Amino acid sequence: MSDLILIHTRYQFLEQLRVPIALVASAFFPAAAMLAFVVPFAGADPASATSATAGMMLFGAMSAALIGLSISVAQDREQPWDPYLRTLPAGPLPRFAGRILTTMAGMLLSVVPVLLISAFLTAAAISPLRLALGIGALLVGSVPFMLMGLFIGYAASPKAAIAVSQVAYFPIAALGGLLVPLEVMPGFLQSLASFVPSRGAIELMWAAVAGRTPSPVSLAAFAVWTILAAAAATWAYRRDEGRRFS
């Protein structure tokens, strides 16, 4: 099984490298936001710069997980060999695992420009251990967004997946406080922040990189979103499979 997972991961990663626009977009937007907002407004303060860098890392990872994964899945469903792959005795696990590992690799690549900008253009300070913990928290925090990407990819056509994933991406990121601090948002938006998955994810990262105590409500909401997204992705896959082989 592990050999099959590695084969699918290698294949899907090479496919992604052949059309690298998704990787470029995932890396460009958080890096541009770092240069436009974090460097001039929070770059001089070590604590603020470190927290803002974590937010931009999650912003890029969300793009790879939610937008990139949903589009790649939807496009693969249109390929003539997709029904054939589903008939193979290995089952769906190697393909799912390969997609997840490929997406994680894309996420790690997308945060490199953010880390470089933070290291050279801000006063952000972090120990190697905290950085490693932050990357681990980033991977954990990206799980519900990858599951959402799988759900959209299996439920929508390629064109619809582009639109739906982008419409979902920016409000979730903004409501979680990734783009601007919650303190500058209207009160009713602040009250919603704890219930979006991006808030729980960023609080996990802040706990890892800065030792801040996460909100129990945000963590509980994050867990609920993860469970619901997993159920939705499973339903969408089975529904798509039933339509193809009925």
mmCIF file of C-alpha atoms in Angstrom:
data_model
loop_
_atom_site.group_PDB
_atom_site.id
_atom_site.type_symbol
_atom_site.label_atom_id
_atom_site.label_comp_id
_atom_site.label_asym_id
_atom_site.label_seq_id
_atom_site.Cartn_x
_atom_site.Cartn_y
_atom_site.Cartn_z
ATOM 1 C CA MET A 1 0.000 0.000 0.000
ATOM 2 C CA SER A 2 2.808 2.433 0.861
ATOM 3 C CA ASP A 3 4.390 1.803 -2.567
ATOM 4 C CA LEU A 4 1.102 2.647 -4.284
ATOM 5 C CA ILE A 5 0.765 5.836 -2.249
ATOM 6 C CA LEU A 6 4.281 6.901 -3.251
ATOM 7 C CA ILE A 7 3.534 6.161 -6.913
ATOM 8 C CA HIS A 8 0.356 8.249 -6.867
ATOM 9 C CA THR A 9 2.115 11.049 -4.974
ATOM 10 C CA ARG A 10 4.980 11.142 -7.468
ATOM 11 C CA TYR A 11 2.596 11.116 -10.434
ATOM 12 C CA GLN A 12 0.376 13.877 -9.072
ATOM 13 C CA PHE A 13 3.319 16.032 -7.998
ATOM 14 C CA LEU A 14 4.866 15.776 -11.477
ATOM 15 C CA GLU A 15 1.505 16.699 -12.981
ATOM 16 C CA GLN A 16 1.397 19.767 -10.752
ATOM 17 C CA LEU A 17 4.909 20.802 -11.771
ATOM 18 C CA ARG A 18 3.975 20.563 -15.450
ATOM 19 C CA VAL A 19 1.320 23.238 -14.921
ATOM 20 C CA PRO A 20 2.759 25.240 -12.010
ATOM 21 C CA ILE A 21 0.339 28.168 -12.104
ATOM 22 C CA ALA A 22 -1.454 26.939 -8.968
ATOM 23 C CA LEU A 23 1.845 26.824 -7.063
ATOM 24 C CA VAL A 24 2.764 30.289 -8.335
ATOM 25 C CA ALA A 25 -0.600 31.729 -7.289
ATOM 26 C CA SER A 26 -0.436 30.097 -3.852
ATOM 27 C CA ALA A 27 2.987 31.633 -3.276
ATOM 28 C CA PHE A 28 2.357 35.015 -4.903
ATOM 29 C CA PHE A 29 -0.719 36.283 -3.055
ATOM 30 C CA PRO A 30 0.520 35.797 0.541
ATOM 31 C CA ALA A 31 3.955 37.158 -0.437
ATOM 32 C CA ALA A 32 2.324 40.219 -2.005
ATOM 33 C CA ALA A 33 0.177 40.710 1.100
ATOM 34 C CA MET A 34 3.317 40.476 3.254
ATOM 35 C CA LEU A 35 4.997 43.223 1.247
ATOM 36 C CA ALA A 36 1.895 45.429 1.111
ATOM 37 C CA PHE A 37 0.627 45.152 4.679
ATOM 38 C CA VAL A 38 2.899 43.296 7.097
ATOM 39 C CA VAL A 39 6.275 44.808 6.213
ATOM 40 C CA PRO A 40 5.214 48.494 6.354
ATOM 41 C CA PHE A 41 2.703 48.286 9.222
ATOM 42 C CA ALA A 42 3.830 45.438 11.513
ATOM 43 C CA GLY A 43 7.340 44.650 10.384
ATOM 44 C CA ALA A 44 9.148 46.658 13.072
ATOM 45 C CA ASP A 45 7.581 44.854 16.025
ATOM 46 C CA PRO A 46 8.924 41.297 16.567
ATOM 47 C CA ALA A 47 5.736 39.868 18.129
ATOM 48 C CA SER A 48 3.384 41.451 15.592
ATOM 49 C CA ALA A 49 5.587 40.493 12.662
ATOM 50 C CA THR A 50 5.830 36.884 13.835
ATOM 51 C CA SER A 51 2.055 36.571 14.275
ATOM 52 C CA ALA A 52 1.368 38.238 10.918
ATOM 53 C CA THR A 53 3.835 35.928 9.188
ATOM 54 C CA ALA A 54 1.947 32.933 10.578
ATOM 55 C CA GLY A 55 -1.269 34.410 9.182
ATOM 56 C CA MET A 56 0.221 34.840 5.721
ATOM 57 C CA MET A 57 1.600 31.286 5.802
ATOM 58 C CA LEU A 58 -1.883 29.953 6.517
ATOM 59 C CA PHE A 59 -3.325 32.248 3.838
ATOM 60 C CA GLY A 60 -1.045 30.635 1.245
ATOM 61 C CA ALA A 61 -1.648 27.113 2.527
ATOM 62 C CA MET A 62 -5.412 27.644 2.335
ATOM 63 C CA SER A 63 -5.090 28.629 -1.315
ATOM 64 C CA ALA A 64 -3.212 25.431 -2.158
ATOM 65 C CA ALA A 65 -5.568 23.267 -0.085
ATOM 66 C CA LEU A 66 -8.937 24.750 -0.969
ATOM 67 C CA ILE A 67 -8.520 26.223 -4.458
ATOM 68 C CA GLY A 68 -5.692 24.134 -5.882
ATOM 69 C CA LEU A 69 -6.979 20.773 -4.673
ATOM 70 C CA SER A 70 -10.593 21.367 -5.688
ATOM 71 C CA ILE A 71 -9.609 22.392 -9.217
ATOM 72 C CA SER A 72 -7.172 19.494 -9.707
ATOM 73 C CA VAL A 73 -9.744 16.945 -8.518
ATOM 74 C CA ALA A 74 -12.486 18.398 -10.721
ATOM 75 C CA GLN A 75 -10.179 18.400 -13.745
ATOM 76 C CA ASP A 76 -9.047 14.824 -13.121
ATOM 77 C CA ARG A 77 -12.666 13.685 -13.047
ATOM 78 C CA GLU A 78 -12.998 14.884 -16.652
ATOM 79 C CA GLN A 79 -10.096 12.726 -17.844
ATOM 80 C CA PRO A 80 -10.980 9.468 -19.639
ATOM 81 C CA TRP A 81 -8.741 7.351 -17.403
ATOM 82 C CA ASP A 82 -10.397 8.427 -14.147
ATOM 83 C CA PRO A 83 -13.203 5.803 -14.294
ATOM 84 C CA TYR A 84 -10.583 3.167 -15.086
ATOM 85 C CA LEU A 85 -8.470 4.103 -12.062
ATOM 86 C CA ARG A 86 -11.502 3.683 -9.844
ATOM 87 C CA THR A 87 -11.912 0.069 -10.966
ATOM 88 C CA LEU A 88 -8.409 -0.944 -9.862
ATOM 89 C CA PRO A 89 -8.219 -3.281 -6.831
ATOM 90 C CA ALA A 90 -6.091 -0.844 -4.790
ATOM 91 C CA GLY A 91 -9.169 1.221 -3.991
ATOM 92 C CA PRO A 92 -9.389 4.989 -3.440
ATOM 93 C CA LEU A 93 -6.956 5.255 -0.505
ATOM 94 C CA PRO A 94 -3.697 5.539 -2.522
ATOM 95 C CA ARG A 95 -5.188 8.264 -4.727
ATOM 96 C CA PHE A 96 -6.581 10.184 -1.757
ATOM 97 C CA ALA A 97 -3.307 9.894 0.149
ATOM 98 C CA GLY A 98 -1.350 10.916 -2.930
ATOM 99 C CA ARG A 99 -3.496 14.018 -3.356
ATOM 100 C CA ILE A 100 -3.113 14.968 0.295
ATOM 101 C CA LEU A 101 0.672 14.517 0.266
ATOM 102 C CA THR A 102 1.010 16.431 -3.000
ATOM 103 C CA THR A 103 -1.100 19.271 -1.630
ATOM 104 C CA MET A 104 0.978 19.386 1.550
ATOM 105 C CA ALA A 105 4.141 19.609 -0.536
ATOM 106 C CA GLY A 106 2.580 22.469 -2.496
ATOM 107 C CA MET A 107 1.649 24.234 0.734
ATOM 108 C CA LEU A 108 5.193 24.002 2.059
ATOM 109 C CA LEU A 109 6.527 25.453 -1.193
ATOM 110 C CA SER A 110 3.978 28.285 -1.089
ATOM 111 C CA VAL A 111 5.134 29.516 2.324
ATOM 112 C CA VAL A 112 8.826 29.793 1.371
ATOM 113 C CA PRO A 113 8.520 33.347 -0.070
ATOM 114 C CA VAL A 114 6.610 34.460 3.035
ATOM 115 C CA LEU A 115 9.322 33.105 5.316
ATOM 116 C CA LEU A 116 12.065 34.770 3.270
ATOM 117 C CA ILE A 117 10.296 38.145 3.323
ATOM 118 C CA SER A 118 9.719 37.801 7.050
ATOM 119 C CA ALA A 119 13.355 36.872 7.698
ATOM 120 C CA PHE A 120 14.932 39.669 5.667
ATOM 121 C CA LEU A 121 12.400 42.517 5.761
ATOM 122 C CA THR A 122 10.764 42.316 9.223
ATOM 123 C CA ALA A 123 11.814 42.039 12.845
ATOM 124 C CA ALA A 124 10.084 38.664 13.261
ATOM 125 C CA ALA A 125 12.035 36.388 15.578
ATOM 126 C CA ILE A 126 11.492 32.674 16.110
ATOM 127 C CA SER A 127 13.578 29.735 17.284
ATOM 128 C CA PRO A 128 14.124 26.689 15.037
ATOM 129 C CA LEU A 129 11.951 24.602 17.383
ATOM 130 C CA ARG A 130 9.092 27.105 17.247
ATOM 131 C CA LEU A 131 9.398 27.251 13.457
ATOM 132 C CA ALA A 132 9.172 23.454 13.217
ATOM 133 C CA LEU A 133 6.149 23.460 15.524
ATOM 134 C CA GLY A 134 4.579 26.197 13.411
ATOM 135 C CA ILE A 135 4.986 24.176 10.213
ATOM 136 C CA GLY A 136 3.455 21.167 11.967
ATOM 137 C CA ALA A 137 0.533 23.327 13.106
ATOM 138 C CA LEU A 138 0.190 24.613 9.540
ATOM 139 C CA LEU A 139 -0.195 21.080 8.204
ATOM 140 C CA VAL A 140 -2.728 20.186 10.903
ATOM 141 C CA GLY A 141 -4.603 23.443 10.388
ATOM 142 C CA SER A 142 -4.872 22.814 6.652
ATOM 143 C CA VAL A 143 -6.768 19.528 7.031
ATOM 144 C CA PRO A 144 -10.338 20.910 6.912
ATOM 145 C CA PHE A 145 -9.467 23.037 3.879
ATOM 146 C CA MET A 146 -8.088 20.034 2.018
ATOM 147 C CA LEU A 147 -11.277 18.138 2.839
ATOM 148 C CA MET A 148 -13.333 21.094 1.585
ATOM 149 C CA GLY A 149 -11.247 21.057 -1.582
ATOM 150 C CA LEU A 150 -11.990 17.354 -2.078
ATOM 151 C CA PHE A 151 -15.696 17.990 -1.522
ATOM 152 C CA ILE A 152 -15.839 20.806 -4.089
ATOM 153 C CA GLY A 153 -13.702 18.870 -6.554
ATOM 154 C CA TYR A 154 -15.939 15.801 -6.469
ATOM 155 C CA ALA A 155 -19.203 17.752 -6.370
ATOM 156 C CA ALA A 156 -18.596 20.399 -9.042
ATOM 157 C CA SER A 157 -17.387 20.727 -12.620
ATOM 158 C CA PRO A 158 -13.939 22.274 -13.222
ATOM 159 C CA LYS A 159 -15.364 25.716 -14.050
ATOM 160 C CA ALA A 160 -17.710 25.631 -11.080
ATOM 161 C CA ALA A 161 -14.900 24.442 -8.786
ATOM 162 C CA ILE A 162 -12.837 27.526 -9.669
ATOM 163 C CA ALA A 163 -15.696 29.857 -8.772
ATOM 164 C CA VAL A 164 -16.933 28.037 -5.659
ATOM 165 C CA SER A 165 -13.480 27.585 -4.140
ATOM 166 C CA GLN A 166 -12.557 31.235 -4.638
ATOM 167 C CA VAL A 167 -15.876 32.453 -3.250
ATOM 168 C CA ALA A 168 -15.348 30.305 -0.142
ATOM 169 C CA TYR A 169 -11.629 31.078 0.239
ATOM 170 C CA PHE A 170 -11.529 34.829 0.759
ATOM 171 C CA PRO A 171 -14.434 35.209 3.240
ATOM 172 C CA ILE A 172 -13.138 32.331 5.375
ATOM 173 C CA ALA A 173 -9.629 33.818 5.389
ATOM 174 C CA ALA A 174 -10.888 37.320 6.177
ATOM 175 C CA LEU A 175 -13.297 36.253 8.926
ATOM 176 C CA GLY A 176 -10.522 34.289 10.605
ATOM 177 C CA GLY A 177 -8.395 37.418 10.930
ATOM 178 C CA LEU A 178 -5.716 36.354 8.463
ATOM 179 C CA LEU A 179 -5.806 39.548 6.417
ATOM 180 C CA VAL A 180 -6.581 42.202 9.032
ATOM 181 C CA PRO A 181 -6.776 42.038 12.856
ATOM 182 C CA LEU A 182 -10.185 41.202 14.264
ATOM 183 C CA GLU A 183 -10.066 44.376 16.348
ATOM 184 C CA VAL A 184 -10.608 46.559 13.275
ATOM 185 C CA MET A 185 -13.624 44.538 12.063
ATOM 186 C CA PRO A 186 -17.246 45.373 12.881
ATOM 187 C CA GLY A 187 -18.567 43.775 16.058
ATOM 188 C CA PHE A 188 -20.881 41.304 14.344
ATOM 189 C CA LEU A 189 -17.965 39.967 12.256
ATOM 190 C CA GLN A 190 -15.813 39.609 15.358
ATOM 191 C CA SER A 191 -18.550 37.505 16.930
ATOM 192 C CA LEU A 192 -18.485 35.150 13.919
ATOM 193 C CA ALA A 193 -14.708 34.737 13.836
ATOM 194 C CA SER A 194 -14.498 31.987 16.445
ATOM 195 C CA PHE A 195 -16.794 29.776 14.379
ATOM 196 C CA VAL A 196 -14.860 29.719 11.079
ATOM 197 C CA PRO A 197 -12.168 27.055 10.594
ATOM 198 C CA SER A 198 -9.469 29.566 9.701
ATOM 199 C CA ARG A 199 -9.647 31.050 13.196
ATOM 200 C CA GLY A 200 -8.993 27.742 14.895
ATOM 201 C CA ALA A 201 -6.177 27.019 12.433
ATOM 202 C CA ILE A 202 -4.415 30.342 12.984
ATOM 203 C CA GLU A 203 -4.766 30.059 16.747
ATOM 204 C CA LEU A 204 -3.063 26.663 16.548
ATOM 205 C CA MET A 205 -0.225 28.316 14.661
ATOM 206 C CA TRP A 206 0.020 31.205 17.126
ATOM 207 C CA ALA A 207 0.187 28.696 19.959
ATOM 208 C CA ALA A 208 3.049 26.938 18.166
ATOM 209 C CA VAL A 209 5.113 29.980 17.150
ATOM 210 C CA ALA A 210 4.366 32.392 19.980
ATOM 211 C CA GLY A 211 3.041 30.319 22.881
ATOM 212 C CA ARG A 212 -0.370 32.022 22.840
ATOM 213 C CA THR A 213 -3.287 30.127 24.396
ATOM 214 C CA PRO A 214 -5.894 29.220 21.755
ATOM 215 C CA SER A 215 -9.587 29.788 22.330
ATOM 216 C CA PRO A 216 -11.475 26.572 23.263
ATOM 217 C CA VAL A 217 -14.418 27.753 21.157
ATOM 218 C CA SER A 218 -12.214 28.222 18.089
ATOM 219 C CA LEU A 219 -10.631 24.789 18.541
ATOM 220 C CA ALA A 220 -14.022 23.128 18.994
ATOM 221 C CA ALA A 221 -15.351 24.847 15.864
ATOM 222 C CA PHE A 222 -12.222 23.770 13.990
ATOM 223 C CA ALA A 223 -12.846 20.135 14.983
ATOM 224 C CA VAL A 224 -16.514 20.344 13.955
ATOM 225 C CA TRP A 225 -15.594 21.832 10.564
ATOM 226 C CA THR A 226 -13.065 19.038 10.034
ATOM 227 C CA ILE A 227 -15.637 16.330 10.763
ATOM 228 C CA LEU A 228 -18.281 17.964 8.570
ATOM 229 C CA ALA A 229 -15.829 18.500 5.712
ATOM 230 C CA ALA A 230 -14.698 14.851 5.917
ATOM 231 C CA ALA A 231 -18.310 13.684 5.785
ATOM 232 C CA ALA A 232 -19.065 16.002 2.858
ATOM 233 C CA ALA A 233 -15.983 14.858 0.914
ATOM 234 C CA THR A 234 -16.890 11.196 1.454
ATOM 235 C CA TRP A 235 -20.480 11.827 0.339
ATOM 236 C CA ALA A 236 -19.358 13.714 -2.779
ATOM 237 C CA TYR A 237 -16.918 10.954 -3.758
ATOM 238 C CA ARG A 238 -19.514 8.198 -3.338
ATOM 239 C CA ARG A 239 -22.133 10.255 -5.175
ATOM 240 C CA ASP A 240 -19.763 10.840 -8.085
ATOM 241 C CA GLU A 241 -18.784 7.166 -8.140
ATOM 242 C CA GLY A 242 -22.426 6.104 -8.112
ATOM 243 C CA ARG A 243 -23.213 8.342 -11.064
ATOM 244 C CA ARG A 244 -20.322 6.966 -13.092
ATOM 245 C CA PHE A 245 -21.033 3.282 -12.507
ATOM 246 C CA SER A 246 -24.833 3.245 -12.240
#
